[in-house]
Protein backbone atom coordinates (compact mmCIF):
# COMPACT_ATOMS: atom_id res chain seq x y z
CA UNK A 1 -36.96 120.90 -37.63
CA UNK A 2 -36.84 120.29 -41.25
CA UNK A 3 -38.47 118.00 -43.36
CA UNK A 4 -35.37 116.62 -44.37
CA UNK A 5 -34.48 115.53 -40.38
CA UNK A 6 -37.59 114.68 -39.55
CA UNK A 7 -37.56 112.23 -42.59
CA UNK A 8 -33.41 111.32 -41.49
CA UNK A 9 -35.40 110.90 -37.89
CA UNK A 10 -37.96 108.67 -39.12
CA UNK A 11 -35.71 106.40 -41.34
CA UNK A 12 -33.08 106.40 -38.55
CA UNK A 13 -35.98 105.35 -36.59
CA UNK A 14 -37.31 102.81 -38.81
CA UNK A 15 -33.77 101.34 -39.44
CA UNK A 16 -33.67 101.04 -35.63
CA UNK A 17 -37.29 99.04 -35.25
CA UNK A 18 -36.01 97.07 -38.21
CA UNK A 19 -32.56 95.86 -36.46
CA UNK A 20 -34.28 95.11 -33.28
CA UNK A 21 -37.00 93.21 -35.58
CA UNK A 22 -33.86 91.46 -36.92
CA UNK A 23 -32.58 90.90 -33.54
CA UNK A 24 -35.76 89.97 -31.75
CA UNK A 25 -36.35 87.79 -35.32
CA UNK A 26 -32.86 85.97 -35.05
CA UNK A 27 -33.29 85.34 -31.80
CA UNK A 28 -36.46 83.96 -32.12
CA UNK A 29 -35.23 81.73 -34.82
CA UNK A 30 -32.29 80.75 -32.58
CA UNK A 31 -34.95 79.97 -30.24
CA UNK A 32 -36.97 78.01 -32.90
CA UNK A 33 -33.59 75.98 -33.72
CA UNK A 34 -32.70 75.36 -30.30
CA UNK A 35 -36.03 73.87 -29.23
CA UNK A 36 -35.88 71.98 -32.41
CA UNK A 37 -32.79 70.38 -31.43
CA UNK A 38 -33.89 70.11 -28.33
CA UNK A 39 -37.48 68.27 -28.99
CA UNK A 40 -34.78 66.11 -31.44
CA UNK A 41 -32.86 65.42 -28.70
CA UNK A 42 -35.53 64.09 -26.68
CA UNK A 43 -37.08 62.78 -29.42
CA UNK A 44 -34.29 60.64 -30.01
CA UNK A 45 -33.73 60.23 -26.06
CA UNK A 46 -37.34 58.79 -26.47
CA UNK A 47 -36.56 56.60 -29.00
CA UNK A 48 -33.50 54.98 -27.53
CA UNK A 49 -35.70 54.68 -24.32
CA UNK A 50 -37.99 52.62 -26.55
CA UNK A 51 -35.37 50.53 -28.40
CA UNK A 52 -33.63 49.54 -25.04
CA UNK A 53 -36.99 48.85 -23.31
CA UNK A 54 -38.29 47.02 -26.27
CA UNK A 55 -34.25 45.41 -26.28
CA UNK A 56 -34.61 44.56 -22.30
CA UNK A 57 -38.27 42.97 -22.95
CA UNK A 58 -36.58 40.98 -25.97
CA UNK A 59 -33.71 40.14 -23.89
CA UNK A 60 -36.44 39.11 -20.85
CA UNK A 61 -38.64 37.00 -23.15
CA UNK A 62 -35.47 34.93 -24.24
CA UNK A 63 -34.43 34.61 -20.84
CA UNK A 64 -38.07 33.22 -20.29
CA UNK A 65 -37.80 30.94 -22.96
CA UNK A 66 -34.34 29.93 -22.00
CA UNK A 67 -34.93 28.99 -18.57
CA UNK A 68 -38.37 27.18 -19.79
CA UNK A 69 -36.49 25.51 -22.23
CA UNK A 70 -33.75 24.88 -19.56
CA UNK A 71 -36.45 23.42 -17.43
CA UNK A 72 -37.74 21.42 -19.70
CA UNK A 73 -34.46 19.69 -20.50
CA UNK A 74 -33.88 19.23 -16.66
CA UNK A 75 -37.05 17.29 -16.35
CA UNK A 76 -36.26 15.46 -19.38
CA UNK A 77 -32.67 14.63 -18.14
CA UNK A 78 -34.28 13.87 -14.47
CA UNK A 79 -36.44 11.29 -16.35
CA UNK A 80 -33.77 9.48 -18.28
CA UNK A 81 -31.66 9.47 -15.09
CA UNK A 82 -34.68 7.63 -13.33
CA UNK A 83 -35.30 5.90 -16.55
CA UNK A 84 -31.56 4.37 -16.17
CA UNK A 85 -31.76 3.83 -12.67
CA UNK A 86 -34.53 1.76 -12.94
CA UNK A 87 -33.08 -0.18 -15.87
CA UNK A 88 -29.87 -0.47 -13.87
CA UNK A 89 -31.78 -2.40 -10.67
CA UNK A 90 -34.38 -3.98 -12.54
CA UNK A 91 -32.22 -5.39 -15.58
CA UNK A 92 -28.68 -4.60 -15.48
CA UNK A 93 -27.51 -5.68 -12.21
CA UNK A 94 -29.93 -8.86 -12.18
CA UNK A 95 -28.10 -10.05 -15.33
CA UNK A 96 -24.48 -9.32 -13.82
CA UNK A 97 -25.44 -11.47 -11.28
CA UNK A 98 -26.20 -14.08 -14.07
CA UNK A 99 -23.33 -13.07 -16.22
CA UNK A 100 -21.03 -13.97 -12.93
CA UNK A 101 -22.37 -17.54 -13.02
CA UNK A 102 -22.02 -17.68 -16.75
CA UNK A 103 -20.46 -15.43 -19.01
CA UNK A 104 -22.73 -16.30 -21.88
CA UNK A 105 -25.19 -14.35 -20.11
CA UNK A 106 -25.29 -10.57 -21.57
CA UNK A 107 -24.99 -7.21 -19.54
CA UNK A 108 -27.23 -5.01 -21.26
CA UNK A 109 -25.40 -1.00 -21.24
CA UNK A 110 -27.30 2.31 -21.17
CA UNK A 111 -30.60 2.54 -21.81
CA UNK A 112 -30.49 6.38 -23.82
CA UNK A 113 -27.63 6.29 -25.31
CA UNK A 114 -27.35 10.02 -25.34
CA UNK A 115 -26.15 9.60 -22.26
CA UNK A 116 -22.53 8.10 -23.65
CA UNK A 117 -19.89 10.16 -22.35
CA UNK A 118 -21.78 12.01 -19.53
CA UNK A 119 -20.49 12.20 -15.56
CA UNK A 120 -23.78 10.39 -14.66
CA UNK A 121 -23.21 7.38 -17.46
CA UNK A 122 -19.54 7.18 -16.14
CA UNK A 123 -21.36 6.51 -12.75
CA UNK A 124 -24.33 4.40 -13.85
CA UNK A 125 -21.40 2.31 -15.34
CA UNK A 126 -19.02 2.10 -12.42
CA UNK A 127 -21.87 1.14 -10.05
CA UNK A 128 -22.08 -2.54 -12.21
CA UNK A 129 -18.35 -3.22 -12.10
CA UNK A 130 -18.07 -2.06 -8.29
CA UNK A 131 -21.07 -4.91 -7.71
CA UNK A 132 -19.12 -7.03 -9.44
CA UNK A 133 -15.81 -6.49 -7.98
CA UNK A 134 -17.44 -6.98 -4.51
CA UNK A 135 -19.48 -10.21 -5.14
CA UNK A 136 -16.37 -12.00 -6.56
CA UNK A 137 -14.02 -11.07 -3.77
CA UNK A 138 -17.48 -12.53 -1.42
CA UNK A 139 -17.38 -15.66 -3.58
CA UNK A 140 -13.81 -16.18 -3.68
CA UNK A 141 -13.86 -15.94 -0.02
CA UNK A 142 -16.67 -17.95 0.35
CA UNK A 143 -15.16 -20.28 -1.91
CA UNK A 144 -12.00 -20.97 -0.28
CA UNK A 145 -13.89 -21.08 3.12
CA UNK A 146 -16.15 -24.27 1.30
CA UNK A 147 -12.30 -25.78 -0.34
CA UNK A 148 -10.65 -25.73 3.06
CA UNK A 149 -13.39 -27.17 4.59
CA UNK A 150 -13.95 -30.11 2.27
CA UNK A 151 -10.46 -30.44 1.72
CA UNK A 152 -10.15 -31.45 5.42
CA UNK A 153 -13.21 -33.57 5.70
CA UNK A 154 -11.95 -35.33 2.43
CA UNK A 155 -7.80 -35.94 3.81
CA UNK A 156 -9.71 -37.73 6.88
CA UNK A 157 -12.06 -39.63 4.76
CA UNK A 158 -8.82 -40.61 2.24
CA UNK A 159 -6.93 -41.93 4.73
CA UNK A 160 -10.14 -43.94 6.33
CA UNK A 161 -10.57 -45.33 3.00
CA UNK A 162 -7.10 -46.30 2.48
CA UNK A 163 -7.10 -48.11 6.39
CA UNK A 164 -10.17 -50.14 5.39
CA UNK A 165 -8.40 -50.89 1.86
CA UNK A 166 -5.64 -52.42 4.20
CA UNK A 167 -8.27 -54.50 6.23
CA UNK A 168 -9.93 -56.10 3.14
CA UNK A 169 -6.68 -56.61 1.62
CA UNK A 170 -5.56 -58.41 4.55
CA UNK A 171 -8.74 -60.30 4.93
CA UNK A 172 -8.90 -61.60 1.23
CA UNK A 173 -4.93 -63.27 1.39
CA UNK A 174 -6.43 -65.44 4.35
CA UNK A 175 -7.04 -68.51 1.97
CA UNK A 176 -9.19 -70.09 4.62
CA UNK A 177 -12.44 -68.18 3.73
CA UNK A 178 -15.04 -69.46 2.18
CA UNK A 179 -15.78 -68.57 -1.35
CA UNK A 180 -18.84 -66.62 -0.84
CA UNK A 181 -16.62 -64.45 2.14
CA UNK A 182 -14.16 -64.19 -0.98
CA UNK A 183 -16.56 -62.77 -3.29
CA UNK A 184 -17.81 -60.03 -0.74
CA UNK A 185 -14.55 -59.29 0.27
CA UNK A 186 -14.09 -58.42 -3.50
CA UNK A 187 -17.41 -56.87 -3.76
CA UNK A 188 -16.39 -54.81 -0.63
CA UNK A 189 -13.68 -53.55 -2.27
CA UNK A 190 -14.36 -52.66 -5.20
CA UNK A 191 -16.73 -50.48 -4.02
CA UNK A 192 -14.48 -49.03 -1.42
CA UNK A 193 -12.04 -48.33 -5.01
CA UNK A 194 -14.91 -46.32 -5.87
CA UNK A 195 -15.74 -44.67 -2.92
CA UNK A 196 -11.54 -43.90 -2.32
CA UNK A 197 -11.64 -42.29 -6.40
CA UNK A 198 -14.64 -39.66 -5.34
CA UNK A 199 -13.32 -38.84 -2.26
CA UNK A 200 -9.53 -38.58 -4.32
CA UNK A 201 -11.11 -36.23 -7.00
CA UNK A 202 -12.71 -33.73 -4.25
CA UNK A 203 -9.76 -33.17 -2.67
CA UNK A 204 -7.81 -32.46 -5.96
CA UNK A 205 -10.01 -30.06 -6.68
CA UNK A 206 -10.26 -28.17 -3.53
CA UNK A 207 -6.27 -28.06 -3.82
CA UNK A 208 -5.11 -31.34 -1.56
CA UNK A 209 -2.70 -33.74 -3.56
CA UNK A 210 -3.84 -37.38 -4.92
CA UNK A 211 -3.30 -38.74 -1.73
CA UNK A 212 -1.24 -42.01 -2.48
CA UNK A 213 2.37 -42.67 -2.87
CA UNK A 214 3.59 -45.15 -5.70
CA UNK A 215 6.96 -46.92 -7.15
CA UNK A 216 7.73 -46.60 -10.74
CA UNK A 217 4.68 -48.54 -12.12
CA UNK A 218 4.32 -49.96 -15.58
CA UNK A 219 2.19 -47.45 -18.11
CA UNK A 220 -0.28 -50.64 -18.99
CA UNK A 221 -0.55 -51.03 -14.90
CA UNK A 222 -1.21 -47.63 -14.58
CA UNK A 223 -3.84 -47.88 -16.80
CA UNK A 224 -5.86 -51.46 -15.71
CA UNK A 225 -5.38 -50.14 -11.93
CA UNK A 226 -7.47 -46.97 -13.04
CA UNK A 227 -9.97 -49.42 -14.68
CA UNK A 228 -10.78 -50.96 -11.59
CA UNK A 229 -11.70 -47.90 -9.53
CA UNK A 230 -14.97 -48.06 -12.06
CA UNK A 231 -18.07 -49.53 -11.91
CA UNK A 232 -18.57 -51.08 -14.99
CA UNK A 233 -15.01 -51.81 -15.56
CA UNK A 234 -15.55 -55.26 -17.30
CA UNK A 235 -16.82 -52.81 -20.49
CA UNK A 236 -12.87 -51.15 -20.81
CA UNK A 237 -11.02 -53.09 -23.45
CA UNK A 238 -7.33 -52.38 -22.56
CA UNK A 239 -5.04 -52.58 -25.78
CA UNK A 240 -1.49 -51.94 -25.62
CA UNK A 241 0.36 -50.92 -28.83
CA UNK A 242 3.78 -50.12 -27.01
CA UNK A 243 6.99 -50.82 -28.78
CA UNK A 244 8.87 -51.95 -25.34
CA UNK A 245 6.75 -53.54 -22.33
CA UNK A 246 9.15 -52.17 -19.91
CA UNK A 247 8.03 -48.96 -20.27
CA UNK A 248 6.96 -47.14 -16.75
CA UNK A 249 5.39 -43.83 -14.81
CA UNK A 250 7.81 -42.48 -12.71
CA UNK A 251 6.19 -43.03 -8.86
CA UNK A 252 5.32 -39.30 -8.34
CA UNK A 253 3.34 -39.29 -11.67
CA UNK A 254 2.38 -42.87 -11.49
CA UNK A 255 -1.11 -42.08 -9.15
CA UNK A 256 -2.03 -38.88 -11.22
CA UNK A 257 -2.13 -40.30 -14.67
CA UNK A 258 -4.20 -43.12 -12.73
CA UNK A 259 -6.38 -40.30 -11.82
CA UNK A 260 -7.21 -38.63 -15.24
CA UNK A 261 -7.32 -41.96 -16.63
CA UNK A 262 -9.63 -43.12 -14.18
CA UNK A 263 -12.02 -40.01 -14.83
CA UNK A 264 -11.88 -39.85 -18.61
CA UNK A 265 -13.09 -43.55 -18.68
CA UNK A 266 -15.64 -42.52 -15.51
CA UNK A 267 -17.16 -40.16 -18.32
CA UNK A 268 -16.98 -42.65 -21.33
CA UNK A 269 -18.79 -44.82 -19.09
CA UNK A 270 -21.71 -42.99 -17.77
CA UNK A 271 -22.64 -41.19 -21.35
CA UNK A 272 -22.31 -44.63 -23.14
CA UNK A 273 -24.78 -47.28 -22.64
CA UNK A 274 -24.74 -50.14 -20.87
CA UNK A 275 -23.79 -52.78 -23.89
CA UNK A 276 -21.33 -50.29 -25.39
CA UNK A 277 -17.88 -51.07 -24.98
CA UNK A 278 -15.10 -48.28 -24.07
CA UNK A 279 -12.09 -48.80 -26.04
CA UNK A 280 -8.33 -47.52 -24.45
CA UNK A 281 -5.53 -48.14 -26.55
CA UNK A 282 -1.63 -47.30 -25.24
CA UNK A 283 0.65 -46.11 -27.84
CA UNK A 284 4.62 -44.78 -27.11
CA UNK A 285 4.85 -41.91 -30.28
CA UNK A 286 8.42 -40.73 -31.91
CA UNK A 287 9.05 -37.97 -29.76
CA UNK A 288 9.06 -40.75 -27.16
CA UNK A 289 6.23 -39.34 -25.16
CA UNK A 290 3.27 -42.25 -24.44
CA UNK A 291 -0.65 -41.65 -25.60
CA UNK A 292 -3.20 -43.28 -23.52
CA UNK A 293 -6.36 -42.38 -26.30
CA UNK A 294 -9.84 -43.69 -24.72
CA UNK A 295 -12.59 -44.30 -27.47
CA UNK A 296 -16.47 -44.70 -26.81
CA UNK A 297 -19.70 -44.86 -29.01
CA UNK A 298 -21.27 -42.81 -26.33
CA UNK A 299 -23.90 -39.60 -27.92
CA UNK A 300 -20.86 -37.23 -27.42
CA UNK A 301 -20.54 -33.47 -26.48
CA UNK A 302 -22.16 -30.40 -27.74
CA UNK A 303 -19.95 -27.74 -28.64
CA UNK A 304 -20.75 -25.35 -25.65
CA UNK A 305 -19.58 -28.54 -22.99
CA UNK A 306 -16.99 -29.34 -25.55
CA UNK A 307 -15.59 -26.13 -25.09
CA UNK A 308 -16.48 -25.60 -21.28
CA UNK A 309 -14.58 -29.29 -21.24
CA UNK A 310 -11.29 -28.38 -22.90
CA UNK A 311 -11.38 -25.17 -20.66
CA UNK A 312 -11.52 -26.92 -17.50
CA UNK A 313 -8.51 -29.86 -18.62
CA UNK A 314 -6.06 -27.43 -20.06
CA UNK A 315 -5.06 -26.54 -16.94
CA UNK A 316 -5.31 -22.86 -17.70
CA UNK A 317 -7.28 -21.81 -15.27
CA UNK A 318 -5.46 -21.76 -11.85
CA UNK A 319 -8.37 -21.02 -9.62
CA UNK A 320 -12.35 -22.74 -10.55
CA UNK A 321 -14.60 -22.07 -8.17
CA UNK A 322 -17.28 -24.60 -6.45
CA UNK A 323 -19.80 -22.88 -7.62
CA UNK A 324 -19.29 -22.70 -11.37
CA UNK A 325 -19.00 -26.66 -11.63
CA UNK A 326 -22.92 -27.21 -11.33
CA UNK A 327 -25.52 -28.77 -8.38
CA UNK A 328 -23.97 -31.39 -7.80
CA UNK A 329 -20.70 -30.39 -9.13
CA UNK A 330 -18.85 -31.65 -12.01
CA UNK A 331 -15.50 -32.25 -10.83
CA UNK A 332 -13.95 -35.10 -12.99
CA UNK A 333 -12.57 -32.68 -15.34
CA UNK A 334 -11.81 -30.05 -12.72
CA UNK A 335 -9.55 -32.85 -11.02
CA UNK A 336 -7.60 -33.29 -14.56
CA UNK A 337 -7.58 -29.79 -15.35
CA UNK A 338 -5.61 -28.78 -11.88
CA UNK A 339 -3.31 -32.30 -12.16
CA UNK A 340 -2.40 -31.22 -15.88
CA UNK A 341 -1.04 -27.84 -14.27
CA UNK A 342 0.94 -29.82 -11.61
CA UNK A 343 2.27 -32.33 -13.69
CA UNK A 344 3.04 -31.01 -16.82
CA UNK A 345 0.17 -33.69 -18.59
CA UNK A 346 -1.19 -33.16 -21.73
CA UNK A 347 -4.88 -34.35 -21.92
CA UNK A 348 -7.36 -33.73 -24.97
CA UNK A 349 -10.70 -34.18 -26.09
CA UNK A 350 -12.61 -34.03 -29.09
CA UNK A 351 -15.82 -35.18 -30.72
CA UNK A 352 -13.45 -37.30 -33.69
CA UNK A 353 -13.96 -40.82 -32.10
CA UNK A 354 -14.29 -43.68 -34.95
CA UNK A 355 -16.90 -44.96 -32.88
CA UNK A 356 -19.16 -41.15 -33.08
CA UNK A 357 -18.70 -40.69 -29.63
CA UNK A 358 -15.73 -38.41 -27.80
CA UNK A 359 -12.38 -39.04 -28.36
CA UNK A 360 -9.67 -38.13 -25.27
CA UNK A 361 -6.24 -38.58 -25.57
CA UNK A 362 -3.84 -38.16 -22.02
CA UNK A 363 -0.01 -37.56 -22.97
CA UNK A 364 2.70 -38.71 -21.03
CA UNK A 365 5.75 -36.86 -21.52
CA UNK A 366 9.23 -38.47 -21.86
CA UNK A 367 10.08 -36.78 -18.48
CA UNK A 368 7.61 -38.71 -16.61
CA UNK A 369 8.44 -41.81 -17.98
CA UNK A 370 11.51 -44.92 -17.16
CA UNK A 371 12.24 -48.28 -18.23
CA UNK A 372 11.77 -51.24 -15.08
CA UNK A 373 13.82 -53.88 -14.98
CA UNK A 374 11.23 -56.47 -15.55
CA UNK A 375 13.19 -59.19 -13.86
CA UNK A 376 13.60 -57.61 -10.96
CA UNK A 377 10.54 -56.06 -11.01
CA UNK A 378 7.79 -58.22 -13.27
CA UNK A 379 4.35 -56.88 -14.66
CA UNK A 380 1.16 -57.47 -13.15
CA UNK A 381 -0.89 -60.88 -15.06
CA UNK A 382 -3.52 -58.36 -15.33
CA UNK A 383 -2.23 -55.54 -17.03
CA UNK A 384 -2.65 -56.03 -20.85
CA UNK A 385 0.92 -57.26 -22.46
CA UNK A 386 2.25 -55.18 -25.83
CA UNK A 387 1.35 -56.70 -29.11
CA UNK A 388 4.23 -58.36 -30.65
CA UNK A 389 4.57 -59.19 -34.89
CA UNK A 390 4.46 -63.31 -34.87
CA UNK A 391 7.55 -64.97 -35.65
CA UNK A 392 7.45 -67.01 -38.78
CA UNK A 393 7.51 -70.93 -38.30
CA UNK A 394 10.15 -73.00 -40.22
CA UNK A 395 8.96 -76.11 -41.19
CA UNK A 396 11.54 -79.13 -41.54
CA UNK A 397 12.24 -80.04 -45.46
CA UNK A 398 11.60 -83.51 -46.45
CA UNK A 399 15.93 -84.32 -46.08
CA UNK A 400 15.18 -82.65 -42.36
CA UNK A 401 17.64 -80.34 -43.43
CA UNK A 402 17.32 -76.74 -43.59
CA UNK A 403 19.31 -75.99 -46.08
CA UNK A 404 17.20 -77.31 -48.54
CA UNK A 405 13.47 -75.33 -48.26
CA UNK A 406 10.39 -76.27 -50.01
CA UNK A 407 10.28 -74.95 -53.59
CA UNK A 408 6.76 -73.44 -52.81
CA UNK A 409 6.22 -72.16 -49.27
CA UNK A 410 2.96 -72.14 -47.11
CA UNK A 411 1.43 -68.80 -47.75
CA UNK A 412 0.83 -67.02 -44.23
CA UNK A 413 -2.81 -67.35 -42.97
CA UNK A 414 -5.03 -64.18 -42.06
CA UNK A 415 -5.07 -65.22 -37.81
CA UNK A 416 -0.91 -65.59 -37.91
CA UNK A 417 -0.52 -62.56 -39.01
CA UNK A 418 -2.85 -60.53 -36.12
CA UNK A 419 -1.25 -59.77 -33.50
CA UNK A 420 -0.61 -62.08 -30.20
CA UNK A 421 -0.24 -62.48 -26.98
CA UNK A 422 3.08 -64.15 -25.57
CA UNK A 423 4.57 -65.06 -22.72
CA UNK A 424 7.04 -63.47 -21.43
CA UNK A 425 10.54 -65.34 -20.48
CA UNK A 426 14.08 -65.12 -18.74
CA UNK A 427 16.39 -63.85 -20.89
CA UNK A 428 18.57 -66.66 -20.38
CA UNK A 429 16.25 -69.43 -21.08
CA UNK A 430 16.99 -70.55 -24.71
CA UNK A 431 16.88 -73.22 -26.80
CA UNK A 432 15.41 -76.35 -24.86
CA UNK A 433 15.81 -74.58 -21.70
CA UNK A 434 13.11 -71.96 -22.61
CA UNK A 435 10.91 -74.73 -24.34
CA UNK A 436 11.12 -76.74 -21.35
CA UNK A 437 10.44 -73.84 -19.19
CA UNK A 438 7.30 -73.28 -21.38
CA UNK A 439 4.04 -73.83 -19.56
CA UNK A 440 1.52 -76.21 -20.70
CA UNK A 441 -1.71 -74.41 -21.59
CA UNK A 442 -4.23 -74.36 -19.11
CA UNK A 443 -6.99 -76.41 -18.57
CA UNK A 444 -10.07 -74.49 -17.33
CA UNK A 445 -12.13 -77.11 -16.31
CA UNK A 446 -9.34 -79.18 -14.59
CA UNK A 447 -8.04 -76.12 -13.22
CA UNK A 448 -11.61 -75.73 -11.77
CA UNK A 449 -11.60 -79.29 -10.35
CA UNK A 450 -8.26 -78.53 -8.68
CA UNK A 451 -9.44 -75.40 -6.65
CA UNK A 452 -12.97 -76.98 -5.81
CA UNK A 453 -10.63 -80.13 -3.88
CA UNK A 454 -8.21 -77.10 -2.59
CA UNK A 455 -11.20 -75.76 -1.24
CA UNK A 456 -13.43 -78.74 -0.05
CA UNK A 457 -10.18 -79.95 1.68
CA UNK A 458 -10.08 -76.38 3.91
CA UNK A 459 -13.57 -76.93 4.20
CA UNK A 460 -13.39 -80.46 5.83
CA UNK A 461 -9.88 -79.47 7.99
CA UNK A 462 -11.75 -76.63 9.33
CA UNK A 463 -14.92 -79.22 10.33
CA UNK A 464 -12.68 -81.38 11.99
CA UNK A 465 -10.91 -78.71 14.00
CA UNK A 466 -14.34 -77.60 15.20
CA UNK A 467 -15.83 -80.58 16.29
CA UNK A 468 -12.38 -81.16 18.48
């Protein structure tokens, strides 16, 4: 073999070692690369391992603070809930209960007011007016129960009251008593007027009717009558101020205006004193309606009963309850109140009286009113008589002519022009008739005399009949 091939050989040989050098070099490199990207891969792998664990432990330790932040707001919201449940039995319902007796009384609301809005505040809120609902439907029950009972026990007493009335009527036209049987006779029923006007105003209130049946009776009637249901009547000063003295109350109005007249002076009475007088004037107005206003110096109303006062006597409220009208109740202006709605009165009152006291006014509308016939029907001597302007006197001239006045006339005196008293007459007395017809005035004294023989005479006939 030649040098040359042996050298070809050995380079052919070399090359050879050299590719499979490059081979077994490439693929080591391939090797490098792919365990490279492989430890990468992992590496990576590792790392998103890492970020998701650290993620998920992130993730845990909000839900841990969540829920203990969660919890924390459920024990705070568990507190406020007791919190209001204990302010709803301790204060809130204890004060409905005195808001239902009187409405100045206030309901106090939530006590955390981030509550407003919530299901359980909708329900700590219902709970009151459910209470309430339920206790007035109980006391309205209850209530009724108490009217129908009293209203029965007073009908029986009315009509007990009127019987004995009857008797001491009767008893007092029998002339043949002796004056000091008279004067307890009157005594005795006066106080049976008094008795008859309670017993009247209870069952008005718990819904009965006034109990009594009248004629058409004269407004000024009307008005003494109610006078003398009071004790204390001799301190009403009647004055009349009516254009027409035939002016009456038609008979199924005639005892109810005698009924809120009776009470309104009842009250000017008790909250005056004893030497103060109470002042009732009549007066017919120009929408022909008739205003009974009753005046006294009395220390008058605060505003709260002023306004509790009109409340009751407007007539406004169709259904007052027992209990709202006070231990022992109130029921003068109760009475009014439910005859106003009945009637169609109109009664006022107001702290404007010229005296400082109260002022209340009762309105009579034309409706409820008529004209009498006064001769076939004439006016009580006790019920007070219209004021009438005094008729000028004409004084004879010196001829006893009339035609010829004085040149200067008498000027009219201060007391002729008040106002007086007069007699009433037939209208067909004139002239001489009607002064002949004219009583003389009175004598008291002589009058007295005359009554004491009347009676000393009864006294002595009776005597006589008794020892026969």
């Amino acid at each position: 073999m030649t040098l040359s091939s042996k050298i070809a050989l050995a380079l052919g040989v070399l090359s050879l070692l050299l590719a499979v050098w490059a081979l077994l070099l490439a693929r080591s490199r391939r090797q490098h690369v792919r365990r490279g990207r492989d430890s990468s891969a992992e590496a990576q792998a590792a790392n998103s391992r890492a970020q998701v664990a650290e993620g998920r432990a992130r993730t845990e330790a909000h839900n841990r603070q969540a829920a203990e932040s969660r919890t924390e707001e459920l024990k705070t919201r568990e507190a406020e809930l007791l919190d209001e449940v204990r302010h709803l039995v301790s204060d809130r319902l204890p004060a409905l209960a005195l808001h239902l007796i009187s409405s100045h009384h206030p309901v106090p609301g939530l006590l955390h007011k981030n509550l407003a809005g919530s299901e359980a505040a909708r329900l700590l809120d219902a709970l009151p007016a459910a209470v309430s609902d339920i206790v007035l439907k109980e006391r309205r029950r209850i209530d009724a129960a108490a009217r129908a009972a009293l209203r029965g026990a007073t009908q029986e007493s009315q009509a007990l009251s009127y019987r004995l009335q009857t008797n001491i009527v009767g008893l007092q036209h029998e002339f043949s008593a002796p004056p000091r049987l008279t004067q307890s006779l009157l005594e005795s029923d006066h106080l049976n007027e008094q008795n008859l006007r309670l017993t009247q105003r209870s069952a008005i209130v718990c819904g009965g009717w006034p109990g009594h049946v009248r004629k058409d009776t004269y407004v000024s009637e009307v008005v003494s009558g109610a006078s003398s249901r009071l004790r204390g009547f001799d301190r009403i000063n009647i004055v009349s101020r009516l254009g027409l003295s035939n002016i009456g109350v038609v008979g199924r109005a005639a005892e109810p205006v005698a009924v809120v007249c009776a009470e309104l002076m009842a009250n000017a009475l008790e909250h005056s004193r004893d030497d103060l007088m109470v002042d009732v004037g009549l007066v017919q107005t120009g929408n022909g309606s008739v205003c009974i206003t009753i005046d006294d110096a009395g220390k008058g109303m605060t505003s709260e009963a002023l306004a509790r006062g009109r409340g009751l006597i407007s007539g406004e409220q169709q259904e007052v309850m027992l209990l709202e009208l006070g231990d022992p109740p109130s029921m003068g202006f109760a009475a009014i109140g439910r005859l106003v709605a009945d009637y169609g009165l109109h009664v006022s009152i107001d702290t404007s009286s010229p005296y400082g006291g109260v002022r209340a006014v009762v309105s009579v509308p034309e409706n409820l009113l008529t004209s009498i016939d006064e001769n076939a029907t004439p006016p009580s001597v006790m019920a007070p008589q219209p004021a009438v302007a005094p008729q000028a006197h004409k004084r004879p001239t010196a001829a006893g002519s009339p035609t010829n006045p004085p040149e200067n006339p008498p000027a009219p005196t201060a007391a002729a022009e008040l106002p007086q008293r007069r007699r009433r007459f037939s209208a067909t007395a004139t002239g001489d008739a009607a002064a002949a017809a004219a009583p003389r005035p009175l004598d008291p004294e002589n009058t007295g005399a005359i009554w004491s023989d009347f009676q000393s005479g009864l006294t002595n006939g009776r005597s006589v009949s008794d020892s026969e």
